Amino acid sequence: MSAMTPETTNTSPAGNSYDDGYTDGELAAITRLSSARVHARASMADMYDPLYAQGLIDGYLHAIAVNAAHAEKEQTA
């Protein structure tokens, strides 16, 4: 009997967890996930993958800012 060695897998071809987190953050904003839940996810992820956690927050904030700008533009038009 041999022991199995755990392997890590990349979620993206480039293996860039920041980009993965950024995309997840944008999707969280699009699906109207609350800020408290996004920050809780980022807090939990930060222990294991700080780049993913930073990308998650950055993507969320970017999508919120873009949506706010579109809403403001529609109000003034």
CSV table of N, CA and C in Angstrom, one decimal:
chain,number,residue,atom,x,y,z
A,1,MET,N,0.8,-1.2,0.0
A,1,MET,CA,0.0,0.0,0.0
A,1,MET,C,0.9,1.2,0.0
A,2,SER,N,0.6,2.2,-0.9
A,2,SER,CA,1.4,3.4,-1.0
A,2,SER,C,0.6,4.6,-0.5
A,3,ALA,N,1.2,5.6,0.0
A,3,ALA,CA,0.5,6.8,0.5
A,3,ALA,C,0.4,7.7,-0.7
A,4,MET,N,-0.8,8.3,-0.8
A,4,MET,CA,-1.1,9.3,-1.9
A,4,MET,C,-0.6,10.6,-1.5
A,5,THR,N,0.0,11.3,-2.4
A,5,THR,CA,0.5,12.7,-2.2
A,5,THR,C,-0.6,13.7,-2.7
A,6,PRO,N,-1.0,14.6,-1.9
A,6,PRO,CA,-2.0,15.6,-2.4
A,6,PRO,C,-1.3,16.5,-3.4
A,7,GLU,N,-2.1,16.9,-4.4
A,7,GLU,CA,-1.6,17.8,-5.4
A,7,GLU,C,-2.5,19.0,-5.4
A,8,THR,N,-1.9,20.1,-5.8
A,8,THR,CA,-2.6,21.4,-5.9
A,8,THR,C,-3.0,21.5,-7.4
A,9,THR,N,-4.1,22.1,-7.6
A,9,THR,CA,-4.6,22.4,-9.0
A,9,THR,C,-4.8,23.9,-9.1
A,10,ASN,N,-4.5,24.4,-10.3
A,10,ASN,CA,-4.7,25.8,-10.6
A,10,ASN,C,-6.2,25.9,-11.2
A,11,THR,N,-6.8,27.0,-10.8
A,11,THR,CA,-8.2,27.2,-11.3
A,11,THR,C,-8.1,28.0,-12.6
A,12,SER,N,-7.0,28.5,-13.0
A,12,SER,CA,-6.9,29.2,-14.3
A,12,SER,C,-5.6,28.7,-14.9
A,13,PRO,N,-5.5,28.8,-16.2
A,13,PRO,CA,-4.3,28.3,-16.9
A,13,PRO,C,-3.1,29.0,-16.5
A,14,ALA,N,-3.1,30.3,-16.2
A,14,ALA,CA,-2.0,31.0,-15.8
A,14,ALA,C,-1.6,30.8,-14.4
A,15,GLY,N,-2.6,30.3,-13.6
A,15,GLY,CA,-2.3,30.0,-12.2
A,15,GLY,C,-2.3,31.3,-11.4
A,16,ASN,N,-2.9,32.4,-11.9
A,16,ASN,CA,-2.9,33.6,-11.2
A,16,ASN,C,-4.2,33.8,-10.3
A,17,SER,N,-4.0,33.6,-9.1
A,17,SER,CA,-5.2,33.5,-8.2
A,17,SER,C,-5.8,34.9,-8.0
A,18,TYR,N,-5.0,36.0,-8.2
A,18,TYR,CA,-5.6,37.3,-8.1
A,18,TYR,C,-6.7,37.5,-9.2
A,19,ASP,N,-6.4,37.1,-10.4
A,19,ASP,CA,-7.4,37.2,-11.5
A,19,ASP,C,-8.6,36.4,-11.2
A,20,ASP,N,-8.4,35.2,-10.6
A,20,ASP,CA,-9.6,34.4,-10.2
A,20,ASP,C,-10.4,35.1,-9.2
A,21,GLY,N,-9.8,35.7,-8.2
A,21,GLY,CA,-10.5,36.4,-7.2
A,21,GLY,C,-11.2,37.6,-7.7
A,22,TYR,N,-10.5,38.3,-8.7
A,22,TYR,CA,-11.1,39.5,-9.3
A,22,TYR,C,-12.4,39.2,-10.0
A,23,THR,N,-12.4,38.1,-10.8
A,23,THR,CA,-13.6,37.6,-11.5
A,23,THR,C,-14.7,37.2,-10.5
A,24,ASP,N,-14.3,36.5,-9.5
A,24,ASP,CA,-15.3,36.1,-8.5
A,24,ASP,C,-15.9,37.4,-7.8
A,25,GLY,N,-15.1,38.4,-7.6
A,25,GLY,CA,-15.6,39.6,-6.9
A,25,GLY,C,-16.5,40.3,-7.9
A,26,GLU,N,-16.2,40.4,-9.1
A,26,GLU,CA,-17.1,41.0,-10.1
A,26,GLU,C,-18.5,40.3,-10.1
A,27,LEU,N,-18.4,38.9,-10.2
A,27,LEU,CA,-19.6,38.1,-10.2
A,27,LEU,C,-20.4,38.3,-8.9
A,28,ALA,N,-19.8,38.5,-7.8
A,28,ALA,CA,-20.5,38.7,-6.5
A,28,ALA,C,-21.2,40.0,-6.6
A,29,ALA,N,-20.6,41.0,-7.2
A,29,ALA,CA,-21.3,42.3,-7.3
A,29,ALA,C,-22.5,42.2,-8.2
A,30,ILE,N,-22.3,41.6,-9.3
A,30,ILE,CA,-23.4,41.4,-10.3
A,30,ILE,C,-24.6,40.7,-9.8
A,31,THR,N,-24.3,39.7,-8.9
A,31,THR,CA,-25.4,38.9,-8.3
A,31,THR,C,-25.9,39.5,-7.1
A,32,ARG,N,-25.4,40.7,-6.7
A,32,ARG,CA,-25.9,41.5,-5.6
A,32,ARG,C,-25.6,40.8,-4.2
A,33,LEU,N,-24.5,40.2,-4.2
A,33,LEU,CA,-24.1,39.6,-2.9
A,33,LEU,C,-23.7,40.7,-1.9
A,34,SER,N,-24.1,40.6,-0.7
A,34,SER,CA,-23.9,41.8,0.2
A,34,SER,C,-22.4,42.0,0.5
A,35,SER,N,-22.1,43.2,0.8
A,35,SER,CA,-20.7,43.6,1.1
A,35,SER,C,-20.2,42.7,2.3
A,36,ALA,N,-21.0,42.5,3.3
A,36,ALA,CA,-20.6,41.8,4.5
A,36,ALA,C,-20.2,40.3,4.1
A,37,ARG,N,-20.9,39.7,3.2
A,37,ARG,CA,-20.6,38.4,2.8
A,37,ARG,C,-19.3,38.3,1.9
A,38,VAL,N,-19.2,39.3,1.1
A,38,VAL,CA,-17.9,39.3,0.3
A,38,VAL,C,-16.7,39.5,1.2
A,39,HIS,N,-16.8,40.4,2.1
A,39,HIS,CA,-15.7,40.7,3.0
A,39,HIS,C,-15.4,39.5,3.9
A,40,ALA,N,-16.5,38.7,4.3
A,40,ALA,CA,-16.3,37.5,5.1
A,40,ALA,C,-15.6,36.5,4.2
A,41,ARG,N,-15.9,36.3,3.0
A,41,ARG,CA,-15.2,35.4,2.1
A,41,ARG,C,-13.8,35.8,1.9
A,42,ALA,N,-13.5,37.0,1.7
A,42,ALA,CA,-12.1,37.5,1.6
A,42,ALA,C,-11.3,37.3,2.8
A,43,SER,N,-12.0,37.5,4.0
A,43,SER,CA,-11.3,37.3,5.2
A,43,SER,C,-10.9,35.8,5.4
A,44,MET,N,-11.8,34.9,5.0
A,44,MET,CA,-11.5,33.5,5.2
A,44,MET,C,-10.4,33.1,4.1
A,45,ALA,N,-10.5,33.6,2.9
A,45,ALA,CA,-9.6,33.3,1.9
A,45,ALA,C,-8.2,33.8,2.2
A,46,ASP,N,-8.1,34.9,2.9
A,46,ASP,CA,-6.8,35.6,3.1
A,46,ASP,C,-5.8,34.7,3.8
A,47,MET,N,-6.3,33.8,4.7
A,47,MET,CA,-5.4,32.9,5.4
A,47,MET,C,-4.7,31.9,4.5
A,48,TYR,N,-5.4,31.5,3.4
A,48,TYR,CA,-4.8,30.5,2.5
A,48,TYR,C,-4.2,31.1,1.2
A,49,ASP,N,-4.9,32.2,0.7
A,49,ASP,CA,-4.4,32.7,-0.6
A,49,ASP,C,-4.6,34.2,-0.6
A,50,PRO,N,-3.7,35.0,0.0
A,50,PRO,CA,-3.9,36.5,0.1
A,50,PRO,C,-4.1,37.2,-1.3
A,51,LEU,N,-3.5,36.6,-2.4
A,51,LEU,CA,-3.7,37.3,-3.7
A,51,LEU,C,-5.2,37.1,-4.1
A,52,TYR,N,-5.7,35.9,-3.9
A,52,TYR,CA,-7.1,35.7,-4.2
A,52,TYR,C,-8.0,36.6,-3.4
A,53,ALA,N,-7.8,36.8,-2.2
A,53,ALA,CA,-8.6,37.6,-1.3
A,53,ALA,C,-8.5,39.1,-1.8
A,54,GLN,N,-7.3,39.5,-2.1
A,54,GLN,CA,-7.2,40.9,-2.6
A,54,GLN,C,-7.9,41.1,-3.9
A,55,GLY,N,-7.8,40.1,-4.8
A,55,GLY,CA,-8.5,40.2,-6.1
A,55,GLY,C,-10.0,40.2,-5.9
A,56,LEU,N,-10.5,39.4,-5.0
A,56,LEU,CA,-11.9,39.3,-4.7
A,56,LEU,C,-12.5,40.7,-4.3
A,57,ILE,N,-11.8,41.4,-3.4
A,57,ILE,CA,-12.2,42.7,-2.9
A,57,ILE,C,-12.1,43.7,-4.1
A,58,ASP,N,-11.0,43.7,-4.8
A,58,ASP,CA,-10.8,44.6,-5.9
A,58,ASP,C,-11.8,44.5,-7.0
A,59,GLY,N,-12.1,43.2,-7.3
A,59,GLY,CA,-13.1,43.0,-8.3
A,59,GLY,C,-14.5,43.4,-7.9
A,60,TYR,N,-14.8,43.2,-6.6
A,60,TYR,CA,-16.1,43.6,-6.1
A,60,TYR,C,-16.3,45.1,-6.1
A,61,LEU,N,-15.2,45.8,-5.6
A,61,LEU,CA,-15.3,47.2,-5.5
A,61,LEU,C,-15.3,47.9,-6.9
A,62,HIS,N,-14.6,47.3,-7.9
A,62,HIS,CA,-14.6,47.8,-9.2
A,62,HIS,C,-16.0,47.7,-9.9
A,63,ALA,N,-16.6,46.5,-9.7
A,63,ALA,CA,-17.9,46.3,-10.3
A,63,ALA,C,-19.0,47.2,-9.7
A,64,ILE,N,-18.8,47.5,-8.4
A,64,ILE,CA,-19.8,48.4,-7.7
A,64,ILE,C,-19.6,49.8,-8.2
A,65,ALA,N,-18.3,50.2,-8.4
A,65,ALA,CA,-18.1,51.6,-8.9
A,65,ALA,C,-18.6,51.7,-10.3
A,66,VAL,N,-18.4,50.7,-11.2
A,66,VAL,CA,-18.9,50.8,-12.5
A,66,VAL,C,-20.4,50.9,-12.6
A,67,ASN,N,-21.1,50.1,-11.8
A,67,ASN,CA,-22.5,50.1,-11.7
A,67,ASN,C,-23.0,51.4,-11.2
A,68,ALA,N,-22.4,52.0,-10.2
A,68,ALA,CA,-22.8,53.3,-9.7
A,68,ALA,C,-22.6,54.4,-10.7
A,69,ALA,N,-21.5,54.3,-11.5
A,69,ALA,CA,-21.3,55.3,-12.5
A,69,ALA,C,-22.3,55.2,-13.6
A,70,HIS,N,-22.7,54.0,-14.0
A,70,HIS,CA,-23.8,53.8,-15.0
A,70,HIS,C,-25.1,54.4,-14.5
A,71,ALA,N,-25.4,54.1,-13.2
A,71,ALA,CA,-26.7,54.6,-12.6
A,71,ALA,C,-26.7,56.1,-12.6
A,72,GLU,N,-25.6,56.7,-12.2
A,72,GLU,CA,-25.5,58.2,-12.1
A,72,GLU,C,-25.6,58.8,-13.5
A,73,LYS,N,-25.0,58.2,-14.5
A,73,LYS,CA,-25.1,58.7,-15.9
A,73,LYS,C,-26.6,58.6,-16.4
A,74,GLU,N,-27.3,57.6,-16.0
A,74,GLU,CA,-28.7,57.4,-16.4
A,74,GLU,C,-29.6,58.5,-15.8
A,75,GLN,N,-29.3,58.8,-14.5
A,75,GLN,CA,-30.0,59.8,-13.8
A,75,GLN,C,-29.9,61.2,-14.4
A,76,THR,N,-28.7,61.5,-14.8
A,76,THR,CA,-28.4,62.9,-15.3
A,76,THR,C,-28.8,63.0,-16.8
A,77,ALA,N,-29.0,61.9,-17.5
A,77,ALA,CA,-29.3,62.0,-18.9
A,77,ALA,C,-30.8,62.2,-19.1
